[in-house]
Short mmCIF file of C-alpha atoms in Angstrom, two decimals:
data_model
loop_
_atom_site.label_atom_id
_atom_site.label_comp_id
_atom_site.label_asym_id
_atom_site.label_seq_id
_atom_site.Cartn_x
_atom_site.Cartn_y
_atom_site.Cartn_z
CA UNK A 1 8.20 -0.45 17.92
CA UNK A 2 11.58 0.57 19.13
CA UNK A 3 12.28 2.55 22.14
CA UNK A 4 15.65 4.19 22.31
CA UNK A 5 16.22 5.88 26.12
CA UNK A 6 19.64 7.95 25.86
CA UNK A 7 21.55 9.72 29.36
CA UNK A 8 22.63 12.33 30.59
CA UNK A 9 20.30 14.91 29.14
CA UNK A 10 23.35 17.58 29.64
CA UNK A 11 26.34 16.28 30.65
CA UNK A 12 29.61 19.00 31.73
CA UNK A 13 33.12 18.19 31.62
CA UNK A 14 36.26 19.94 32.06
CA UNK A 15 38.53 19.89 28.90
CA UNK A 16 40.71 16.84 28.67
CA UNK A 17 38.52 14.73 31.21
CA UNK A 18 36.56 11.54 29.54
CA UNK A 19 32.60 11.92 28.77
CA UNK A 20 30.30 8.91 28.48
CA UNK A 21 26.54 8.85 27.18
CA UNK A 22 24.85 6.18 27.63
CA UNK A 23 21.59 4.75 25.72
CA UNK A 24 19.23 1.70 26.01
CA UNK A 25 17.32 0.36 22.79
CA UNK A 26 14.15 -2.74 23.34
CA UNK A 27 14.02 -4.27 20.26
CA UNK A 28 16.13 -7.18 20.03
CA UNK A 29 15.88 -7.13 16.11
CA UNK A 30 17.93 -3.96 16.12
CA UNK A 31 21.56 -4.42 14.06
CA UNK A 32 23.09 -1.19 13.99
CA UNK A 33 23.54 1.62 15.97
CA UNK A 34 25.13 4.89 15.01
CA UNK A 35 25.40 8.36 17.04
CA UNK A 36 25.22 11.91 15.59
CA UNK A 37 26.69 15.01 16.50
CA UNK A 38 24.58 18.00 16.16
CA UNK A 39 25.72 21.32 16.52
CA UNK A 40 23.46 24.26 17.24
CA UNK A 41 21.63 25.18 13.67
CA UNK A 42 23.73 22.41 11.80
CA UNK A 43 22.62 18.87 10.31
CA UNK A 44 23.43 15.62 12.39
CA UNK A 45 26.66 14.33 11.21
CA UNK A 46 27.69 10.60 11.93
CA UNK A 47 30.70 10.24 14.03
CA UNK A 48 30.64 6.71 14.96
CA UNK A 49 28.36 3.76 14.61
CA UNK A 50 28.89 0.12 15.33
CA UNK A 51 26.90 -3.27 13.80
CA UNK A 52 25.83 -5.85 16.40
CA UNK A 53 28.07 -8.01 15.16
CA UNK A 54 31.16 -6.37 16.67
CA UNK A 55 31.14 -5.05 20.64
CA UNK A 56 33.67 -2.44 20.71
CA UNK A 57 34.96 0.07 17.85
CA UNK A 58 37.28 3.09 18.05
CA UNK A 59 38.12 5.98 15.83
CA UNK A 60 41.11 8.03 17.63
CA UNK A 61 39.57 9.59 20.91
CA UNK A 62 35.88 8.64 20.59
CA UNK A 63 34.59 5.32 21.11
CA UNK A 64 31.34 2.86 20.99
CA UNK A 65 30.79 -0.16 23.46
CA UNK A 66 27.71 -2.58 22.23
CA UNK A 67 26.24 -5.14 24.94
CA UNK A 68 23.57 -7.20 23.17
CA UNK A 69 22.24 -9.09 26.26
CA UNK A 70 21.61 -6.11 27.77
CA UNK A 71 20.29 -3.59 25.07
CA UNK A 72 22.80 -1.31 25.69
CA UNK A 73 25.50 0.72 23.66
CA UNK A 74 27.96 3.29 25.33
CA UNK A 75 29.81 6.85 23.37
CA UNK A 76 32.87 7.35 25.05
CA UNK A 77 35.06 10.31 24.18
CA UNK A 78 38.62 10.48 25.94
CA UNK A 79 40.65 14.01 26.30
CA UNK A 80 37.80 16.29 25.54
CA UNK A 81 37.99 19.56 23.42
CA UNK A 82 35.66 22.62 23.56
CA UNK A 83 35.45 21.80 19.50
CA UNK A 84 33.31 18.67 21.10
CA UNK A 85 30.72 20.61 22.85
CA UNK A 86 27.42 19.50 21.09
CA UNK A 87 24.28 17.63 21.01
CA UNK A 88 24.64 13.91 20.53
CA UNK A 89 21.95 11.75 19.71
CA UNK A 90 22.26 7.82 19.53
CA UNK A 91 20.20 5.60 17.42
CA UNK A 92 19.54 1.89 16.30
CA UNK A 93 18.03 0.73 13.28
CA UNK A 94 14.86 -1.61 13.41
CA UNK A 95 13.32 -2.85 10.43
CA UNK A 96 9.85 -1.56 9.34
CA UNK A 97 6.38 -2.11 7.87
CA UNK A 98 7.81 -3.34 4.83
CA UNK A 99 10.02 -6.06 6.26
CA UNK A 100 12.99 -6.93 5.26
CA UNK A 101 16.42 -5.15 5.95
CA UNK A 102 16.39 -2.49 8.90
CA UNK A 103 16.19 0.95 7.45
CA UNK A 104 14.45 2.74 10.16
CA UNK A 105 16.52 4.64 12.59
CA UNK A 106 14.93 5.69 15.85
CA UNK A 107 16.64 8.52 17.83
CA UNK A 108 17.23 9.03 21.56
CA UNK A 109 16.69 12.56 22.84
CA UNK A 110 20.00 13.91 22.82
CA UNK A 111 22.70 14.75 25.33
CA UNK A 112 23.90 18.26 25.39
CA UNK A 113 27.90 17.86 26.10
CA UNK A 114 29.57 21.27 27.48
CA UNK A 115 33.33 20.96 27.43
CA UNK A 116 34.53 23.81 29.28
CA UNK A 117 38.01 24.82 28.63
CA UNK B 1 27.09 16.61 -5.29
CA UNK B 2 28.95 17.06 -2.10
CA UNK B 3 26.25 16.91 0.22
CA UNK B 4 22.35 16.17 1.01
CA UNK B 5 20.41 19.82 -0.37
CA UNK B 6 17.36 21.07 1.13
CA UNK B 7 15.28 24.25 0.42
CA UNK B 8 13.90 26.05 1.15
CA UNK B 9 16.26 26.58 4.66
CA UNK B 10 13.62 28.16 6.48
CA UNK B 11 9.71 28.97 6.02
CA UNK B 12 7.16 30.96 7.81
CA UNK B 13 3.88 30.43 6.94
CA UNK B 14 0.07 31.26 8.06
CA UNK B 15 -1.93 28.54 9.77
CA UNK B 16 -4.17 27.09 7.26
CA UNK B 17 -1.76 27.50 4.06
CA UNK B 18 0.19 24.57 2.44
CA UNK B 19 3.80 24.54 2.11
CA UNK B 20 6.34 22.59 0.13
CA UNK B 21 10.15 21.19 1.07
CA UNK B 22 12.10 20.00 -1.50
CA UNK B 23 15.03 17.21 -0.81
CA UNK B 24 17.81 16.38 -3.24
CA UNK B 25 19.99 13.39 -1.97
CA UNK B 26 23.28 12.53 -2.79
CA UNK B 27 23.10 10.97 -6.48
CA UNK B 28 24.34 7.38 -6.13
CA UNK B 29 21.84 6.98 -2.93
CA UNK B 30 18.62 5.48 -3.60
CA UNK B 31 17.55 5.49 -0.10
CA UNK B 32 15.32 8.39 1.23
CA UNK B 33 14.15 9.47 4.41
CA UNK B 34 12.09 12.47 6.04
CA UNK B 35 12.49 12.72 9.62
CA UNK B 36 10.97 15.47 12.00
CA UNK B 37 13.20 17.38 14.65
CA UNK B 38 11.44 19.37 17.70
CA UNK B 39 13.22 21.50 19.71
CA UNK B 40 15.17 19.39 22.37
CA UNK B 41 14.42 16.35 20.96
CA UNK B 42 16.09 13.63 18.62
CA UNK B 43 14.56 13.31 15.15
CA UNK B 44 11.80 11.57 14.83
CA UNK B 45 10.88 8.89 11.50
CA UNK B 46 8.36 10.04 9.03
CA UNK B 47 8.67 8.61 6.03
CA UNK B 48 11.14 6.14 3.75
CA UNK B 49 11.89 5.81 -0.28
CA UNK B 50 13.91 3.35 -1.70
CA UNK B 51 14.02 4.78 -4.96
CA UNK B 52 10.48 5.90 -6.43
CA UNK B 53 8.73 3.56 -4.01
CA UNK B 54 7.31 4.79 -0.79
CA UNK B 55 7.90 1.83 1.55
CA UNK B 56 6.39 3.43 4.89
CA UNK B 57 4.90 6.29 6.34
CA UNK B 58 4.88 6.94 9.71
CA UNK B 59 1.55 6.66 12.08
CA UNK B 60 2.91 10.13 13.23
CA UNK B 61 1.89 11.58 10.01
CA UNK B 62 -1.83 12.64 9.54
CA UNK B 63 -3.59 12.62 6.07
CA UNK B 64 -2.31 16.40 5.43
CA UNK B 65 1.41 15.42 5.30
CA UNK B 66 2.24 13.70 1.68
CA UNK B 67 5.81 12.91 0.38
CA UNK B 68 7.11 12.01 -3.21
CA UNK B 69 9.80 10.90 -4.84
CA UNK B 70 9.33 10.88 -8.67
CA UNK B 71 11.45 8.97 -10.94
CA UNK B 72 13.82 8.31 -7.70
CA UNK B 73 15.90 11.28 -7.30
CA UNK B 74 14.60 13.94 -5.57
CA UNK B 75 11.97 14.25 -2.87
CA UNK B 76 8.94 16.69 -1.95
CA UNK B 77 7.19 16.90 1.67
CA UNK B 78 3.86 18.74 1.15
CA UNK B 79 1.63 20.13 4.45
CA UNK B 80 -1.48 20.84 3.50
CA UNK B 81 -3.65 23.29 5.76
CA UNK B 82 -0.81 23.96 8.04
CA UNK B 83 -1.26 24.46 11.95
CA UNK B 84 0.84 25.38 14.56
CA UNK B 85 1.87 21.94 15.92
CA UNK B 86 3.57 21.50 12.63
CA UNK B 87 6.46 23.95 13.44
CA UNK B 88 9.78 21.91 13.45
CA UNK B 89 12.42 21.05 11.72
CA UNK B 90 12.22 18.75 9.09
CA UNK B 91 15.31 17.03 8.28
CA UNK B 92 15.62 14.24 5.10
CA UNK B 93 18.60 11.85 4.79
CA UNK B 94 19.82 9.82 2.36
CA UNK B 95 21.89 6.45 2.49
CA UNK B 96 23.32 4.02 -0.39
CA UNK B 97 21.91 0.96 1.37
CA UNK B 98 20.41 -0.84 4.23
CA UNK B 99 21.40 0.36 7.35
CA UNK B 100 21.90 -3.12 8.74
CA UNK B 101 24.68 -3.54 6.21
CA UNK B 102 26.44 0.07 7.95
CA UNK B 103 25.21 2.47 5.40
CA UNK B 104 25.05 5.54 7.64
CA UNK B 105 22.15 8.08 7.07
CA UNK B 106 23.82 11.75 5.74
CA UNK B 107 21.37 14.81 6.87
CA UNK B 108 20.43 18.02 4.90
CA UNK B 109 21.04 21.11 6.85
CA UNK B 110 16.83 20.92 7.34
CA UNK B 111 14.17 23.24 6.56
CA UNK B 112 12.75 25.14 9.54
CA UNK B 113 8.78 25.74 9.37
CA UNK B 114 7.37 28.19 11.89
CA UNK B 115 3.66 28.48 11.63
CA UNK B 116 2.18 31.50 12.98
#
């Protein structure tokens, strides 16, 4: 099945510096790869996700890179706030027992981000 | 329907008793999913629905653990004869298609077990 390594485990920045998390996935059937914020108590909430058909996609300061070749896929988020301290978790879909489109998402353990102000 | 609803939002229970979660998706979404969230860990597959069908369960899931989905709208997650190794969160999404097409999942808020 699909592995999905994600790091840092905590990662600490200073408000307005750049943070990047970076994750690794092994199956090469895997199409699409989203990442979650999770604050503490709350539900994961997609910020950004990206289809292996595209390498690069941006939504105002946050950002995913995709390298097929290499199983890897990048979060990048430029001029951190303290609003972006959290747990993000990235993902990638692999298809399951029943065949057919991917549905399954498997999860990396998560990257605690501290922006201190 | 704003949202994915789950309830109860927290449950303590007794080692040995069964418990209950119910899921309600968002309406138009006929994809269902339970996932399983340990602390400091990301969630973890247990079990898909596209609509009243049960397509998998995961291999994590042992005989007590049973999930429905009658007439394709919402979804219960029974544990029967609870033990302590069953204290998480258990989180269920919902999406309006395949994933491979970029149908994000959306997450309930969870329901926390604790079994004492």
């Amino acid at each position: 099945g699909e592995n999905v390594e994600q790091h840092p485990s905590t990662l600490s920045v200073q408000e307005g510096d750049s943070a990047v998390i970076k994750c690794t996935y092994s199956d090469s059937a895997s199409n699409y790869f989203p990442w979650y914020k999770q604050e503490l108590g709350k539900r994961p909430q997609l910020i950004i996700d990206i289809r292996s058909n595209v390498g690069e996609k941006k939504d105002q300061r946050i950002a995913v890179t995709l390298n097929k070749t290499a199983k890897h896929f990048s979060l990048h988020i430029t001029e951190t706030q303290p609003e972006d301290s959290a747990v993000y978790f990235c993902a990638a879909s692999s298809p399951g027992w029943s065949g057919g489109s991917n549905y399954k998402l498997t999860f990396g353990k998560g990257t605690l981000l501290t922006v201190n102000p | 329907d704003t949202g994915v609803s789950q309830n109860p939002r927290h449950k303590i229970t007794k080692r040995g008793q069964n418990v209950t979660f119910r899921c309600d998706p968002i309406s138009e979404h006929n994809r269902l999913y339970w996932y399983r969230q340990t602390l400091g860990q990301g969630p973890e597959f247990l079990t898909y629905f596209q609509n009243e069908a049960q397509l998998e369960k995961s291999r994590l899931l042992s005989d007590r653990f049973s999930a429905e989905r009658p007439k394709g709208s919402f979804s219960t997650l029974e544990i029967q004869r609870t033990e302590q190794g069953d204290s998480a969160m258990y989180l269920c999404a919902s999406s309006l298609g395949a994933v491979q097409l970029g149908y994000g999942y959306t997450f309930g808020s969870g329901t926390r077990l604790t079994v004492v």
